[in-house]
């Protein structure tokens, strides 16, 4: 556990595994906290040196009043990589983390050895824009239990939710166990606005690092066509589709997710 003062914030991060192994930066989704990676941290740490930060405005990183753009969060992450002096790292970003990873590759290419974008997007389409208009209204007006119970409908596939209701409820309960601090609701709204404003599609052709795009074909939050759009725009990008997986493919298809992503990373030889 450590904190780095950078970019006007104190960024909390953890490291796991053997420093002699290839470095992997796990960048969380919209919730922003490194603990959201759950069992994936242990899986990755068995083979890699894993860095797991909390985003600006979340977890134990400074809940700053400003700086909520994917470009700024990419700068935050790049500063962490530079601080650790590990050379370029394999960036694995989930959803919003994938969008942040895009700007790391574009604006801070010396920090990125390879880029995995899971359940991610280069820009919102009409469907996702309508979805997040609803989610923003929920975030502004609902109590937290209602909010995260509704979020679970977007984030888990119907099949997984039907077969694992206790695990879905455990996710809701785990999120609710972290109390909301003053100002957190306003930050959450800024973070939703941040991803709604994200649009790198026209720039993705400039990414030169090896790239993997991975998505579940039952992802309701950021549906498969958004991943297909990324894979079509990044030169040489690989596309992996996990059948039946929802937005949280790293949870729903834990072993399959790790197998696909680690296989991609291991193919990137200097």
Tab-separated table of C-alpha atoms in Angstrom:
chain	number	residue	atom	x	y	z
A	1	UNK	CA	0.000	0.000	0.000
A	2	UNK	CA	1.423	3.377	-0.986
A	3	UNK	CA	0.483	6.926	-1.918
A	4	UNK	CA	2.043	9.076	-4.628
A	5	UNK	CA	1.650	12.862	-4.645
A	6	UNK	CA	1.200	13.749	-8.306
A	7	UNK	CA	-0.938	15.822	-10.639
A	8	UNK	CA	-2.327	17.762	-7.667
A	9	UNK	CA	-3.620	14.665	-5.846
A	10	UNK	CA	-2.443	11.910	-3.524
A	11	UNK	CA	-2.930	8.725	-5.525
A	12	UNK	CA	-3.388	5.510	-3.575
A	13	UNK	CA	-2.084	2.314	-5.112
A	14	UNK	CA	-1.105	-1.213	-4.202
A	15	UNK	CA	1.476	-3.526	-5.719
A	16	UNK	CA	1.290	-7.309	-5.741
A	17	UNK	CA	3.597	-10.065	-6.933
A	18	UNK	CA	7.269	-10.315	-7.788
A	19	UNK	CA	8.932	-7.105	-9.075
A	20	UNK	CA	11.066	-9.282	-11.357
A	21	UNK	CA	7.970	-10.238	-13.364
A	22	UNK	CA	6.487	-8.172	-16.225
A	23	UNK	CA	4.556	-5.167	-14.856
A	24	UNK	CA	0.784	-4.962	-15.317
A	25	UNK	CA	-1.321	-1.906	-14.456
A	26	UNK	CA	-4.951	-2.770	-13.693
A	27	UNK	CA	-7.160	0.285	-14.278
A	28	UNK	CA	-10.658	-0.034	-12.850
A	29	UNK	CA	-13.947	1.009	-14.412
A	30	UNK	CA	-16.271	3.873	-13.512
A	31	UNK	CA	-16.306	3.003	-9.799
A	32	UNK	CA	-12.587	3.707	-9.856
A	33	UNK	CA	-11.403	1.581	-6.924
A	34	UNK	CA	-8.712	-1.027	-7.373
A	35	UNK	CA	-10.529	-3.514	-5.149
A	36	UNK	CA	-13.151	-3.874	-7.902
A	37	UNK	CA	-10.703	-6.204	-9.670
A	38	UNK	CA	-11.412	-8.785	-6.967
A	39	UNK	CA	-9.923	-12.214	-7.656
A	40	UNK	CA	-8.159	-10.989	-10.798
A	41	UNK	CA	-5.499	-9.294	-8.654
A	42	UNK	CA	-4.395	-12.620	-7.182
A	43	UNK	CA	-4.479	-14.340	-10.574
A	44	UNK	CA	-2.346	-11.660	-12.220
A	45	UNK	CA	0.048	-11.445	-9.258
A	46	UNK	CA	0.991	-15.105	-9.683
A	47	UNK	CA	2.564	-14.293	-13.058
A	48	UNK	CA	3.116	-10.509	-13.131
A	49	UNK	CA	4.044	-7.540	-10.969
A	50	UNK	CA	0.652	-5.904	-10.532
A	51	UNK	CA	-0.069	-2.216	-9.837
A	52	UNK	CA	-3.629	-1.492	-8.690
A	53	UNK	CA	-4.490	2.209	-8.198
A	54	UNK	CA	-7.638	4.022	-7.086
A	55	UNK	CA	-8.706	6.694	-9.587
A	56	UNK	CA	-8.844	10.388	-8.771
A	57	UNK	CA	-12.063	10.973	-6.798
A	58	UNK	CA	-12.492	7.379	-5.604
A	59	UNK	CA	-11.385	5.073	-2.824
A	60	UNK	CA	-8.320	6.253	-0.951
A	61	UNK	CA	-7.114	8.641	-3.655
A	62	UNK	CA	-7.884	12.346	-3.189
A	63	UNK	CA	-11.531	13.190	-3.807
A	64	UNK	CA	-10.564	16.268	-5.772
A	65	UNK	CA	-13.020	18.938	-6.863
A	66	UNK	CA	-11.774	18.932	-10.443
A	67	UNK	CA	-9.719	17.073	-13.033
A	68	UNK	CA	-12.438	14.718	-14.229
A	69	UNK	CA	-11.488	14.023	-17.819
A	70	UNK	CA	-10.182	10.766	-19.215
A	71	UNK	CA	-7.112	12.687	-20.412
A	72	UNK	CA	-6.335	13.836	-16.863
A	73	UNK	CA	-6.877	10.379	-15.383
A	74	UNK	CA	-4.521	9.011	-18.038
A	75	UNK	CA	-1.945	11.606	-16.937
A	76	UNK	CA	-2.465	10.487	-13.319
A	77	UNK	CA	-1.799	6.867	-14.274
A	78	UNK	CA	1.178	7.731	-16.474
A	79	UNK	CA	2.739	9.680	-13.591
A	80	UNK	CA	2.355	6.602	-11.384
A	81	UNK	CA	4.080	4.399	-13.971
A	82	UNK	CA	6.921	6.923	-14.281
A	83	UNK	CA	7.258	7.093	-10.490
A	84	UNK	CA	7.587	3.325	-10.206
A	85	UNK	CA	10.321	3.346	-12.895
A	86	UNK	CA	9.292	-0.035	-14.247
A	87	UNK	CA	9.505	0.960	-17.894
A	88	UNK	CA	6.394	0.635	-20.045
A	89	UNK	CA	3.712	-1.545	-18.475
A	90	UNK	CA	0.971	-3.772	-19.798
A	91	UNK	CA	-2.171	-1.705	-19.225
A	92	UNK	CA	-5.378	-3.647	-18.601
A	93	UNK	CA	-8.370	-1.309	-18.399
A	94	UNK	CA	-11.962	-2.290	-17.690
A	95	UNK	CA	-14.699	-0.108	-19.208
A	96	UNK	CA	-13.741	3.445	-18.164
A	97	UNK	CA	-10.275	2.033	-17.466
A	98	UNK	CA	-10.033	1.081	-21.125
A	99	UNK	CA	-10.897	4.640	-22.125
A	100	UNK	CA	-8.188	5.924	-19.789
A	101	UNK	CA	-5.785	3.399	-21.299
A	102	UNK	CA	-6.494	4.814	-24.765
A	103	UNK	CA	-5.240	8.222	-23.672
A	104	UNK	CA	-2.254	6.652	-21.931
A	105	UNK	CA	-1.285	5.038	-25.248
A	106	UNK	CA	-1.954	8.225	-27.224
A	107	UNK	CA	-0.595	10.924	-24.902
A	108	UNK	CA	1.950	8.969	-22.824
A	109	UNK	CA	3.093	6.188	-25.173
A	110	UNK	CA	6.359	5.604	-23.303
A	111	UNK	CA	4.369	4.234	-20.343
A	112	UNK	CA	2.423	1.575	-22.290
A	113	UNK	CA	3.891	-1.760	-23.435
A	114	UNK	CA	0.523	-3.192	-24.481
A	115	UNK	CA	-3.104	-2.154	-24.034
A	116	UNK	CA	-6.066	-4.351	-23.137
A	117	UNK	CA	-9.506	-2.704	-23.279
A	118	UNK	CA	-12.207	-4.808	-21.640
A	119	UNK	CA	-15.914	-3.950	-21.983
A	120	UNK	CA	-14.854	-0.510	-23.141
A	121	UNK	CA	-15.702	2.223	-25.656
A	122	UNK	CA	-14.093	4.882	-27.800
A	123	UNK	CA	-17.238	6.999	-27.701
A	124	UNK	CA	-20.859	6.640	-26.666
A	125	UNK	CA	-23.375	5.657	-29.319
A	126	UNK	CA	-27.058	6.580	-29.152
A	127	UNK	CA	-27.928	3.542	-27.015
A	128	UNK	CA	-25.215	4.089	-24.408
A	129	UNK	CA	-25.860	7.822	-24.295
A	130	UNK	CA	-29.518	7.165	-23.461
A	131	UNK	CA	-28.452	4.555	-20.876
A	132	UNK	CA	-26.174	6.992	-19.079
A	133	UNK	CA	-28.741	9.767	-19.139
A	134	UNK	CA	-30.902	7.422	-17.063
A	135	UNK	CA	-27.993	6.362	-14.875
A	136	UNK	CA	-27.004	9.976	-14.238
A	137	UNK	CA	-30.538	10.808	-13.120
A	138	UNK	CA	-30.486	7.803	-10.791
A	139	UNK	CA	-27.111	8.877	-9.401
A	140	UNK	CA	-28.405	12.405	-8.758
A	141	UNK	CA	-31.755	11.534	-7.202
A	142	UNK	CA	-31.858	7.981	-5.814
A	143	UNK	CA	-30.792	6.496	-2.507
A	144	UNK	CA	-27.674	4.366	-2.816
A	145	UNK	CA	-29.386	0.985	-2.424
A	146	UNK	CA	-31.796	1.762	-5.233
A	147	UNK	CA	-28.959	3.156	-7.328
A	148	UNK	CA	-26.680	0.127	-7.108
A	149	UNK	CA	-29.522	-2.360	-7.367
A	150	UNK	CA	-30.388	-0.678	-10.666
A	151	UNK	CA	-26.740	-0.579	-11.722
A	152	UNK	CA	-26.567	-4.342	-11.268
A	153	UNK	CA	-29.166	-4.668	-14.032
A	154	UNK	CA	-26.745	-2.976	-16.448
A	155	UNK	CA	-23.562	-4.662	-15.279
A	156	UNK	CA	-24.334	-8.386	-14.979
A	157	UNK	CA	-25.671	-10.539	-17.790
A	158	UNK	CA	-29.222	-11.870	-17.295
A	159	UNK	CA	-27.952	-15.451	-17.284
A	160	UNK	CA	-25.334	-14.755	-14.615
A	161	UNK	CA	-27.839	-12.831	-12.482
A	162	UNK	CA	-30.369	-15.664	-12.739
A	163	UNK	CA	-27.837	-18.345	-11.857
A	164	UNK	CA	-25.913	-16.356	-9.227
A	165	UNK	CA	-28.377	-14.054	-7.419
A	166	UNK	CA	-26.399	-14.259	-4.183
A	167	UNK	CA	-23.217	-13.073	-5.909
A	168	UNK	CA	-24.991	-10.153	-7.517
A	169	UNK	CA	-26.477	-9.180	-4.152
A	170	UNK	CA	-23.040	-9.547	-2.542
A	171	UNK	CA	-21.682	-7.057	-5.098
A	172	UNK	CA	-24.437	-4.566	-4.212
A	173	UNK	CA	-23.812	-5.060	-0.474
A	174	UNK	CA	-20.057	-4.665	-0.916
A	175	UNK	CA	-20.460	-1.345	-2.709
A	176	UNK	CA	-22.925	-0.108	-0.086
A	177	UNK	CA	-20.485	-1.003	2.692
A	178	UNK	CA	-18.348	1.974	1.610
A	179	UNK	CA	-20.100	5.051	3.019
A	180	UNK	CA	-20.695	8.093	0.825
A	181	UNK	CA	-18.576	11.051	1.914
A	182	UNK	CA	-19.659	14.690	1.480
A	183	UNK	CA	-19.192	15.692	-2.138
A	184	UNK	CA	-19.015	12.121	-3.440
A	185	UNK	CA	-22.340	12.342	-5.241
A	186	UNK	CA	-21.168	15.440	-7.108
A	187	UNK	CA	-17.937	13.654	-8.018
A	188	UNK	CA	-19.904	10.646	-9.271
A	189	UNK	CA	-21.885	12.936	-11.567
A	190	UNK	CA	-18.688	14.555	-12.844
A	191	UNK	CA	-17.282	11.098	-13.576
A	192	UNK	CA	-20.375	10.155	-15.572
A	193	UNK	CA	-20.061	13.412	-17.513
A	194	UNK	CA	-16.379	12.564	-18.031
A	195	UNK	CA	-17.072	9.303	-19.839
A	196	UNK	CA	-19.994	10.787	-21.783
A	197	UNK	CA	-17.530	13.347	-23.158
A	198	UNK	CA	-14.894	10.741	-24.050
A	199	UNK	CA	-14.331	10.432	-27.810
A	200	UNK	CA	-11.072	9.018	-29.147
A	201	UNK	CA	-12.390	7.179	-32.193
A	202	UNK	CA	-10.735	9.443	-34.749
A	203	UNK	CA	-7.403	9.172	-32.874
A	204	UNK	CA	-7.209	5.418	-32.320
A	205	UNK	CA	-5.372	4.859	-35.599
A	206	UNK	CA	-2.347	6.524	-33.978
A	207	UNK	CA	-2.003	3.792	-31.313
A	208	UNK	CA	1.094	1.734	-32.117
A	209	UNK	CA	1.216	-0.570	-29.096
A	210	UNK	CA	-0.186	-4.113	-29.336
A	211	UNK	CA	-3.860	-3.986	-28.372
A	212	UNK	CA	-6.470	-6.483	-27.223
A	213	UNK	CA	-10.180	-5.674	-27.136
A	214	UNK	CA	-12.276	-8.092	-25.081
A	215	UNK	CA	-16.031	-8.004	-24.454
A	216	UNK	CA	-18.926	-10.242	-23.492
A	217	UNK	CA	-21.612	-10.671	-26.118
A	218	UNK	CA	-24.293	-10.068	-23.450
A	219	UNK	CA	-22.792	-6.765	-22.279
A	220	UNK	CA	-25.768	-4.432	-21.787
A	221	UNK	CA	-23.726	-1.514	-20.412
A	222	UNK	CA	-21.204	-1.091	-23.252
A	223	UNK	CA	-22.461	-3.536	-25.881
A	224	UNK	CA	-20.261	-5.522	-28.230
A	225	UNK	CA	-20.542	-3.089	-31.199
A	226	UNK	CA	-18.530	-0.533	-29.201
A	227	UNK	CA	-15.699	-3.035	-28.777
A	228	UNK	CA	-15.910	-3.957	-32.442
A	229	UNK	CA	-15.598	-0.251	-33.251
A	230	UNK	CA	-12.408	0.020	-31.179
A	231	UNK	CA	-10.911	-3.123	-32.716
A	232	UNK	CA	-11.631	-1.787	-36.198
A	233	UNK	CA	-9.922	1.526	-35.448
A	234	UNK	CA	-6.731	0.405	-33.633
A	235	UNK	CA	-4.174	-0.960	-36.118
A	236	UNK	CA	-3.646	-4.697	-35.616
A	237	UNK	CA	-5.928	-4.931	-32.578
A	238	UNK	CA	-7.137	-8.371	-31.541
A	239	UNK	CA	-10.815	-8.861	-30.650
A	240	UNK	CA	-11.907	-11.560	-28.190
A	241	UNK	CA	-15.600	-12.168	-27.474
A	242	UNK	CA	-16.656	-14.182	-24.417
A	243	UNK	CA	-19.989	-15.826	-25.128
A	244	UNK	CA	-22.683	-15.151	-22.556
A	245	UNK	CA	-20.580	-12.627	-20.666
A	246	UNK	CA	-21.970	-9.347	-19.375
A	247	UNK	CA	-20.163	-6.099	-18.612
A	248	UNK	CA	-18.348	-7.625	-15.636
A	249	UNK	CA	-16.668	-10.353	-17.683
A	250	UNK	CA	-13.717	-10.386	-15.277
A	251	UNK	CA	-16.167	-11.495	-12.550
A	252	UNK	CA	-18.592	-13.628	-14.553
A	253	UNK	CA	-15.921	-15.409	-16.604
A	254	UNK	CA	-13.040	-15.093	-14.169
A	255	UNK	CA	-10.763	-17.874	-15.468
A	256	UNK	CA	-11.563	-17.269	-19.148
A	257	UNK	CA	-10.871	-13.550	-18.809
A	258	UNK	CA	-7.484	-14.160	-17.217
A	259	UNK	CA	-6.569	-16.827	-19.761
A	260	UNK	CA	-7.306	-14.566	-22.738
A	261	UNK	CA	-5.634	-11.455	-21.314
A	262	UNK	CA	-2.551	-13.210	-19.908
A	263	UNK	CA	-2.142	-15.117	-23.185
A	264	UNK	CA	-2.131	-11.808	-25.052
A	265	UNK	CA	0.367	-10.238	-22.646
A	266	UNK	CA	2.674	-13.244	-22.803
A	267	UNK	CA	2.843	-12.983	-26.597
A	268	UNK	CA	4.313	-9.487	-26.355
A	269	UNK	CA	8.015	-10.228	-26.370
A	270	UNK	CA	10.660	-7.541	-26.600
